[in-house]
């Protein structure tokens, strides 16, 4: 007997090895009983559970929910990413603005530095700046009177010595330039 | 009542129709299950589980497709899980007690071995097969299904079916040579 014959004979033997199904009716009855017990009227708790979570058995609804959840997660992640980008951009703008000012020596507060940079570094850019009423009045007074010392007059709101020095320096330079112009 | 009408009635949760369907397919399901798990009692349990699943999921069955293929898929999945669970507990009897050449040359193998012994023999021959290989071997060589049908039932690619079947045949031939010598 060659190998091929032996294999096909073995397969034939295997095919014949199926014992008859005994107690077929018993198996069918078991399944029917199981089905009937499933179909019986459910209790209150089961009904409540069905009411709350029954939708999970509806395939299309379950899939729709899953898709919605994925979309929301993507939207949230995208939004977070955009927010992070904007924050980083704003942070970089402030840092750039602060770092470009090399005149300040004693390191005044961030707000004052930004204010000064906007005011003196880019006077022609047309950007608007916001000054407090007191600051503006003091600045006007010093400029109109052509007296940098007026910045020290009470009530002077800029108490930071470095800021004072900075304003004075700029006003003096402005005055010198005006004098020069008038002489010419 | 033809088969499509019975299935449609089962979809509408008609229990009498489902009983008819079970009576018609119980032996078929048992044969497939027994050939895969090689154990009478376990095959019976699998038949019960299979029909309970059929009842639960019959609404999802498309009547234009063959019911037997859909039933095959459920049985095969159940058997696959059963094989995975029982892998460690499977008993492999001593093979030296079998006279394989006599078994193959005899016209009626049941005069030499009873069903239980023959089932052990099959289990022993297929012990080195992976679960997938065993499934493909049973469906192809014992149930006579085509590669396309097996691919549809098991969800495997056709190339994978062919490759698993070749490996299964090779391993069984090797075992056969070993036992015959």
GROMACS .gro file of C-alpha atoms in nm:
model
  365
    1UNK     CA    1   0.000   0.000   0.000
    2UNK     CA    2   0.158   0.327  -0.106
    3UNK     CA    3   0.140   0.648   0.092
    4UNK     CA    4  -0.131   0.809  -0.119
    5UNK     CA    5  -0.357   0.504  -0.094
    6UNK     CA    6  -0.299   0.480   0.277
    7UNK     CA    7  -0.389   0.845   0.324
    8UNK     CA    8  -0.709   0.823   0.118
    9UNK     CA    9  -0.809   0.504   0.303
   10UNK     CA   10  -0.744   0.671   0.634
   11UNK     CA   11  -0.960   0.967   0.533
   12UNK     CA   12  -1.236   0.727   0.429
   13UNK     CA   13  -1.211   0.557   0.769
   14UNK     CA   14  -1.226   0.894   0.941
   15UNK     CA   15  -1.535   0.985   0.742
   16UNK     CA   16  -1.713   0.673   0.856
   17UNK     CA   17  -1.638   0.740   1.221
   18UNK     CA   18  -1.947   0.930   1.323
   19UNK     CA   19  -2.153   0.771   1.595
   20UNK     CA   20  -2.529   0.820   1.560
   21UNK     CA   21  -2.678   1.110   1.747
   22UNK     CA   22  -2.841   0.960   2.055
   23UNK     CA   23  -3.114   1.142   2.245
   24UNK     CA   24  -3.182   1.380   1.961
   25UNK     CA   25  -3.523   1.469   2.107
   26UNK     CA   26  -3.363   1.541   2.442
   27UNK     CA   27  -3.119   1.783   2.282
   28UNK     CA   28  -3.400   1.956   2.093
   29UNK     CA   29  -3.612   1.979   2.410
   30UNK     CA   30  -3.322   2.128   2.600
   31UNK     CA   31  -3.277   2.398   2.335
   32UNK     CA   32  -3.652   2.469   2.321
   33UNK     CA   33  -3.671   2.500   2.701
   34UNK     CA   34  -3.377   2.736   2.698
   35UNK     CA   35  -3.543   2.948   2.430
   36UNK     CA   36  -3.874   2.956   2.619
   37UNK     CA   37  -3.704   3.061   2.941
   38UNK     CA   38  -3.542   3.344   2.748
   39UNK     CA   39  -3.876   3.455   2.607
   40UNK     CA   40  -4.051   3.469   2.944
   41UNK     CA   41  -4.172   3.805   3.077
   42UNK     CA   42  -3.868   3.973   3.234
   43UNK     CA   43  -3.871   4.118   3.588
   44UNK     CA   44  -3.882   4.487   3.674
   45UNK     CA   45  -3.508   4.515   3.719
   46UNK     CA   46  -3.440   4.352   3.383
   47UNK     CA   47  -3.695   4.580   3.218
   48UNK     CA   48  -3.530   4.883   3.375
   49UNK     CA   49  -3.189   4.765   3.254
   50UNK     CA   50  -3.333   4.709   2.909
   51UNK     CA   51  -3.481   5.055   2.911
   52UNK     CA   52  -3.151   5.213   3.011
   53UNK     CA   53  -2.904   5.003   2.816
   54UNK     CA   54  -3.123   4.816   2.568
   55UNK     CA   55  -3.001   5.036   2.286
   56UNK     CA   56  -2.662   4.861   2.293
   57UNK     CA   57  -2.828   4.561   2.130
   58UNK     CA   58  -2.937   4.771   1.832
   59UNK     CA   59  -2.643   4.727   1.601
   60UNK     CA   60  -2.685   5.039   1.387
   61UNK     CA   61  -2.733   5.255   1.696
   62UNK     CA   62  -2.428   5.104   1.864
   63UNK     CA   63  -2.218   5.166   1.554
   64UNK     CA   64  -2.350   5.521   1.519
   65UNK     CA   65  -2.261   5.587   1.883
   66UNK     CA   66  -1.913   5.447   1.831
   67UNK     CA   67  -1.860   5.664   1.522
   68UNK     CA   68  -1.989   5.972   1.707
   69UNK     CA   69  -1.758   5.901   1.999
   70UNK     CA   70  -1.459   5.868   1.765
   71UNK     CA   71  -1.554   6.195   1.589
   72UNK     CA   72  -1.584   6.377   1.921
   73UNK     CA   73  -1.247   6.247   2.036
   74UNK     CA   74  -1.087   6.360   1.707
   75UNK     CA   75  -1.259   6.702   1.737
   76UNK     CA   76  -1.145   6.744   2.097
   77UNK     CA   77  -0.787   6.643   2.014
   78UNK     CA   78  -0.781   6.879   1.715
   79UNK     CA   79  -0.916   7.164   1.923
   80UNK     CA   80  -0.659   7.104   2.192
   81UNK     CA   81  -0.385   7.099   1.930
   82UNK     CA   82  -0.503   7.428   1.779
   83UNK     CA   83  -0.528   7.589   2.122
   84UNK     CA   84  -0.178   7.474   2.208
   85UNK     CA   85  -0.050   7.616   1.881
   86UNK     CA   86  -0.214   7.952   1.944
   87UNK     CA   87  -0.081   7.965   2.299
   88UNK     CA   88   0.270   7.881   2.183
   89UNK     CA   89   0.245   8.149   1.914
   90UNK     CA   90   0.129   8.411   2.164
   91UNK     CA   91   0.399   8.309   2.410
   92UNK     CA   92   0.663   8.341   2.137
   93UNK     CA   93   0.532   8.685   2.042
   94UNK     CA   94   0.562   8.808   2.398
   95UNK     CA   95   0.907   8.659   2.447
   96UNK     CA   96   1.025   8.806   2.117
   97UNK     CA   97   0.884   9.143   2.211
   98UNK     CA   98   1.054   9.134   2.550
   99UNK     CA   99   1.386   9.004   2.430
  100UNK     CA  100   1.417   9.268   2.160
  101UNK     CA  101   1.438   9.541   2.429
  102UNK     CA  102   1.799   9.569   2.539
  103UNK     CA  103   1.781   9.910   2.706
  104UNK     CA  104   1.610   9.795   3.017
  105UNK     CA  105   1.863   9.714   3.284
  106UNK     CA  106   1.693   9.629   3.607
  107UNK     CA  107   1.429   9.402   3.461
  108UNK     CA  108   1.094   9.567   3.517
  109UNK     CA  109   0.773   9.369   3.499
  110UNK     CA  110   0.662   9.193   3.185
  111UNK     CA  111   0.367   9.427   3.129
  112UNK     CA  112   0.587   9.737   3.140
  113UNK     CA  113   0.844   9.582   2.907
  114UNK     CA  114   0.585   9.493   2.648
  115UNK     CA  115   0.427   9.836   2.677
  116UNK     CA  116   0.759  10.008   2.622
  117UNK     CA  117   0.853   9.787   2.332
  118UNK     CA  118   0.529   9.857   2.156
  119UNK     CA  119   0.558  10.225   2.223
  120UNK     CA  120   0.921  10.291   2.134
  121UNK     CA  121   1.040  10.016   1.908
  122UNK     CA  122   0.769  10.045   1.647
  123UNK     CA  123   0.639  10.400   1.655
  124UNK     CA  124   0.547  10.406   1.288
  125UNK     CA  125   0.370  10.073   1.267
  126UNK     CA  126   0.035  10.226   1.353
  127UNK     CA  127  -0.026   9.985   1.636
  128UNK     CA  128  -0.239  10.112   1.918
  129UNK     CA  129  -0.121  10.090   2.276
  130UNK     CA  130  -0.302  10.125   2.601
  131UNK     CA  131  -0.176  10.351   2.877
  132UNK     CA  132  -0.333  10.430   3.208
  133UNK     CA  133  -0.477  10.776   3.245
  134UNK     CA  134  -0.207  10.876   3.498
  135UNK     CA  135   0.072  10.743   3.280
  136UNK     CA  136  -0.060  10.925   2.980
  137UNK     CA  137  -0.104  11.252   3.169
  138UNK     CA  138   0.245  11.233   3.314
  139UNK     CA  139   0.389  11.155   2.973
  140UNK     CA  140   0.201  11.443   2.810
  141UNK     CA  141   0.305  11.679   3.082
  142UNK     CA  142   0.669  11.586   3.046
  143UNK     CA  143   0.654  11.616   2.671
  144UNK     CA  144   0.451  11.941   2.656
  145UNK     CA  145   0.656  12.112   2.921
  146UNK     CA  146   0.968  11.982   2.754
  147UNK     CA  147   1.080  11.883   3.098
  148UNK     CA  148   1.188  11.524   3.154
  149UNK     CA  149   1.202  11.595   3.526
  150UNK     CA  150   0.826  11.627   3.526
  151UNK     CA  151   0.818  11.253   3.524
  152UNK     CA  152   0.929  11.267   3.886
  153UNK     CA  153   0.653  11.507   3.984
  154UNK     CA  154   0.383  11.375   4.209
  155UNK     CA  155   0.154  11.204   4.147
  156UNK     CA  156   0.378  11.005   3.915
  157UNK     CA  157   0.245  10.656   3.860
  158UNK     CA  158   0.566  10.499   3.725
  159UNK     CA  159   0.746  10.408   4.039
  160UNK     CA  160   0.982  10.164   3.878
  161UNK     CA  161   1.326  10.338   3.861
  162UNK     CA  162   1.429  10.158   3.542
  163UNK     CA  163   1.109  10.268   3.370
  164UNK     CA  164   1.162  10.623   3.484
  165UNK     CA  165   1.519  10.619   3.351
  166UNK     CA  166   1.394  10.482   3.023
  167UNK     CA  167   1.126  10.748   2.976
  168UNK     CA  168   1.368  11.024   3.074
  169UNK     CA  169   1.630  10.904   2.833
  170UNK     CA  170   1.385  10.893   2.545
  171UNK     CA  171   1.241  11.233   2.625
  172UNK     CA  172   1.589  11.387   2.649
  173UNK     CA  173   1.684  11.242   2.317
  174UNK     CA  174   1.364  11.380   2.169
  175UNK     CA  175   1.433  11.723   2.318
  176UNK     CA  176   1.792  11.723   2.189
  177UNK     CA  177   1.673  11.633   1.843
  178UNK     CA  178   1.410  11.912   1.851
  179UNK     CA  179   1.677  12.164   1.966
  180UNK     CA  180   1.905  12.056   1.688
  181UNK     CA  181   1.625  12.091   1.435
  182UNK     CA  182   1.538  12.441   1.557
  183UNK     CA  183   1.905  12.544   1.547
  184UNK     CA  184   1.938  12.419   1.195
  185UNK     CA  185  -4.327   2.391   0.439
  186UNK     CA  186  -4.006   2.449   0.243
  187UNK     CA  187  -3.677   2.551   0.401
  188UNK     CA  188  -3.703   2.923   0.320
  189UNK     CA  189  -4.051   2.937   0.473
  190UNK     CA  190  -3.923   2.761   0.784
  191UNK     CA  191  -3.635   3.004   0.817
  192UNK     CA  192  -3.864   3.303   0.765
  193UNK     CA  193  -4.094   3.165   1.036
  194UNK     CA  194  -3.792   3.122   1.266
  195UNK     CA  195  -3.702   3.484   1.202
  196UNK     CA  196  -4.047   3.575   1.331
  197UNK     CA  197  -3.966   3.373   1.644
  198UNK     CA  198  -4.194   3.081   1.560
  199UNK     CA  199  -4.086   2.804   1.797
  200UNK     CA  200  -4.260   2.523   1.610
  201UNK     CA  201  -4.072   2.617   1.294
  202UNK     CA  202  -3.748   2.627   1.487
  203UNK     CA  203  -3.811   2.278   1.621
  204UNK     CA  204  -3.858   2.158   1.262
  205UNK     CA  205  -3.536   2.329   1.161
  206UNK     CA  206  -3.348   2.163   1.448
  207UNK     CA  207  -3.487   1.822   1.365
  208UNK     CA  208  -3.363   1.870   1.011
  209UNK     CA  209  -3.014   1.996   1.094
  210UNK     CA  210  -2.929   1.840   1.432
  211UNK     CA  211  -2.748   1.539   1.287
  212UNK     CA  212  -2.558   1.749   1.039
  213UNK     CA  213  -2.442   1.980   1.317
  214UNK     CA  214  -2.350   1.684   1.534
  215UNK     CA  215  -2.144   1.522   1.254
  216UNK     CA  216  -1.942   1.838   1.196
  217UNK     CA  217  -1.891   1.898   1.566
  218UNK     CA  218  -1.790   1.536   1.631
  219UNK     CA  219  -1.541   1.535   1.344
  220UNK     CA  220  -1.376   1.843   1.486
  221UNK     CA  221  -1.375   1.771   1.860
  222UNK     CA  222  -1.383   1.386   1.840
  223UNK     CA  223  -1.590   1.353   2.152
  224UNK     CA  224  -1.955   1.244   2.164
  225UNK     CA  225  -2.066   1.435   2.472
  226UNK     CA  226  -1.883   1.750   2.380
  227UNK     CA  227  -2.025   1.735   2.029
  228UNK     CA  228  -2.377   1.716   2.177
  229UNK     CA  229  -2.310   2.018   2.397
  230UNK     CA  230  -2.182   2.205   2.095
  231UNK     CA  231  -2.495   2.119   1.899
  232UNK     CA  232  -2.708   2.265   2.178
  233UNK     CA  233  -2.499   2.580   2.196
  234UNK     CA  234  -2.506   2.612   1.818
  235UNK     CA  235  -2.883   2.602   1.796
  236UNK     CA  236  -2.925   2.849   2.080
  237UNK     CA  237  -2.698   3.088   1.888
  238UNK     CA  238  -2.895   3.016   1.568
  239UNK     CA  239  -3.217   3.117   1.746
  240UNK     CA  240  -3.058   3.437   1.879
  241UNK     CA  241  -2.903   3.543   1.551
  242UNK     CA  242  -3.134   3.407   1.284
  243UNK     CA  243  -3.275   3.754   1.215
  244UNK     CA  244  -2.933   3.851   1.081
  245UNK     CA  245  -2.929   3.562   0.832
  246UNK     CA  246  -2.994   3.651   0.468
  247UNK     CA  247  -3.239   3.399   0.325
  248UNK     CA  248  -3.092   3.415  -0.024
  249UNK     CA  249  -2.767   3.254   0.098
  250UNK     CA  250  -2.735   2.882   0.179
  251UNK     CA  251  -2.840   2.814   0.536
  252UNK     CA  252  -2.595   2.525   0.574
  253UNK     CA  253  -2.296   2.756   0.519
  254UNK     CA  254  -2.425   2.995   0.783
  255UNK     CA  255  -2.480   2.702   1.020
  256UNK     CA  256  -2.131   2.573   0.940
  257UNK     CA  257  -1.986   2.907   1.041
  258UNK     CA  258  -2.155   2.897   1.381
  259UNK     CA  259  -2.056   2.534   1.446
  260UNK     CA  260  -1.698   2.593   1.337
  261UNK     CA  261  -1.666   2.896   1.564
  262UNK     CA  262  -1.807   2.702   1.858
  263UNK     CA  263  -1.573   2.409   1.790
  264UNK     CA  264  -1.277   2.641   1.752
  265UNK     CA  265  -1.346   2.787   2.096
  266UNK     CA  266  -1.398   2.439   2.240
  267UNK     CA  267  -1.065   2.318   2.100
  268UNK     CA  268  -0.890   2.617   2.251
  269UNK     CA  269  -1.043   2.551   2.592
  270UNK     CA  270  -0.981   2.177   2.587
  271UNK     CA  271  -0.632   2.175   2.445
  272UNK     CA  272  -0.469   2.109   2.780
  273UNK     CA  273  -0.723   1.850   2.898
  274UNK     CA  274  -0.719   1.643   2.580
  275UNK     CA  275  -0.636   1.276   2.635
  276UNK     CA  276  -0.408   1.107   2.384
  277UNK     CA  277  -0.417   0.730   2.436
  278UNK     CA  278  -0.125   0.499   2.378
  279UNK     CA  279  -0.090   0.453   2.004
  280UNK     CA  280   0.093   0.119   2.019
  281UNK     CA  281  -0.235  -0.066   2.087
  282UNK     CA  282  -0.368   0.014   1.738
  283UNK     CA  283  -0.311  -0.202   1.437
  284UNK     CA  284  -0.327   0.062   1.166
  285UNK     CA  285  -0.248  -0.158   0.861
  286UNK     CA  286  -0.526  -0.396   0.962
  287UNK     CA  287  -0.763  -0.107   1.015
  288UNK     CA  288  -0.693   0.032   0.670
  289UNK     CA  289  -0.717  -0.301   0.491
  290UNK     CA  290  -1.040  -0.404   0.662
  291UNK     CA  291  -1.367  -0.314   0.491
  292UNK     CA  292  -1.555  -0.247   0.808
  293UNK     CA  293  -1.329  -0.066   1.057
  294UNK     CA  294  -1.590  -0.087   1.330
  295UNK     CA  295  -1.532  -0.463   1.360
  296UNK     CA  296  -1.178  -0.382   1.473
  297UNK     CA  297  -1.240  -0.068   1.677
  298UNK     CA  298  -1.544   0.085   1.833
  299UNK     CA  299  -1.639   0.449   1.779
  300UNK     CA  300  -1.463   0.565   2.090
  301UNK     CA  301  -1.136   0.406   1.987
  302UNK     CA  302  -1.168   0.538   1.634
  303UNK     CA  303  -1.234   0.884   1.771
  304UNK     CA  304  -0.919   0.853   1.981
  305UNK     CA  305  -0.736   0.743   1.671
  306UNK     CA  306  -0.846   1.051   1.476
  307UNK     CA  307  -0.755   1.270   1.770
  308UNK     CA  308  -0.416   1.108   1.784
  309UNK     CA  309  -0.355   1.157   1.413
  310UNK     CA  310  -0.458   1.520   1.429
  311UNK     CA  311  -0.292   1.605   1.762
  312UNK     CA  312  -0.002   1.784   1.593
  313UNK     CA  313  -0.230   1.996   1.380
  314UNK     CA  314  -0.302   2.353   1.475
  315UNK     CA  315  -0.666   2.444   1.531
  316UNK     CA  316  -0.687   2.613   1.192
  317UNK     CA  317  -0.525   2.316   1.018
  318UNK     CA  318  -0.767   2.080   1.186
  319UNK     CA  319  -1.067   2.291   1.086
  320UNK     CA  320  -0.954   2.310   0.725
  321UNK     CA  321  -0.875   1.937   0.713
  322UNK     CA  322  -1.218   1.841   0.851
  323UNK     CA  323  -1.408   2.081   0.627
  324UNK     CA  324  -1.213   1.991   0.315
  325UNK     CA  325  -1.128   1.621   0.336
  326UNK     CA  326  -1.405   1.495   0.564
  327UNK     CA  327  -1.694   1.728   0.479
  328UNK     CA  328  -1.595   1.766   0.114
  329UNK     CA  329  -1.625   2.146   0.096
  330UNK     CA  330  -1.446   2.353  -0.167
  331UNK     CA  331  -1.173   2.602  -0.081
  332UNK     CA  332  -1.408   2.890  -0.157
  333UNK     CA  333  -1.670   2.755   0.080
  334UNK     CA  334  -1.413   2.699   0.353
  335UNK     CA  335  -1.283   3.048   0.300
  336UNK     CA  336  -1.634   3.189   0.338
  337UNK     CA  337  -1.711   2.980   0.646
  338UNK     CA  338  -1.389   3.035   0.835
  339UNK     CA  339  -1.317   3.388   0.715
  340UNK     CA  340  -0.967   3.280   0.610
  341UNK     CA  341  -0.809   3.376   0.280
  342UNK     CA  342  -0.818   3.114   0.007
  343UNK     CA  343  -0.437   3.098   0.002
  344UNK     CA  344  -0.436   3.048   0.375
  345UNK     CA  345  -0.690   2.766   0.341
  346UNK     CA  346  -0.472   2.592   0.082
  347UNK     CA  347  -0.156   2.633   0.285
  348UNK     CA  348  -0.321   2.508   0.608
  349UNK     CA  349  -0.465   2.210   0.424
  350UNK     CA  350  -0.127   2.118   0.276
  351UNK     CA  351   0.038   2.136   0.616
  352UNK     CA  352  -0.240   1.929   0.772
  353UNK     CA  353  -0.214   1.660   0.506
  354UNK     CA  354   0.162   1.650   0.540
  355UNK     CA  355   0.143   1.606   0.916
  356UNK     CA  356  -0.121   1.334   0.893
  357UNK     CA  357   0.083   1.148   0.631
  358UNK     CA  358   0.383   1.169   0.859
  359UNK     CA  359   0.183   1.027   1.150
  360UNK     CA  360   0.046   0.754   0.925
  361UNK     CA  361   0.397   0.650   0.816
  362UNK     CA  362   0.508   0.653   1.177
  363UNK     CA  363   0.219   0.434   1.295
  364UNK     CA  364   0.242   0.192   1.004
  365UNK     CA  365   0.608   0.132   1.062
   0.00000   0.00000   0.00000
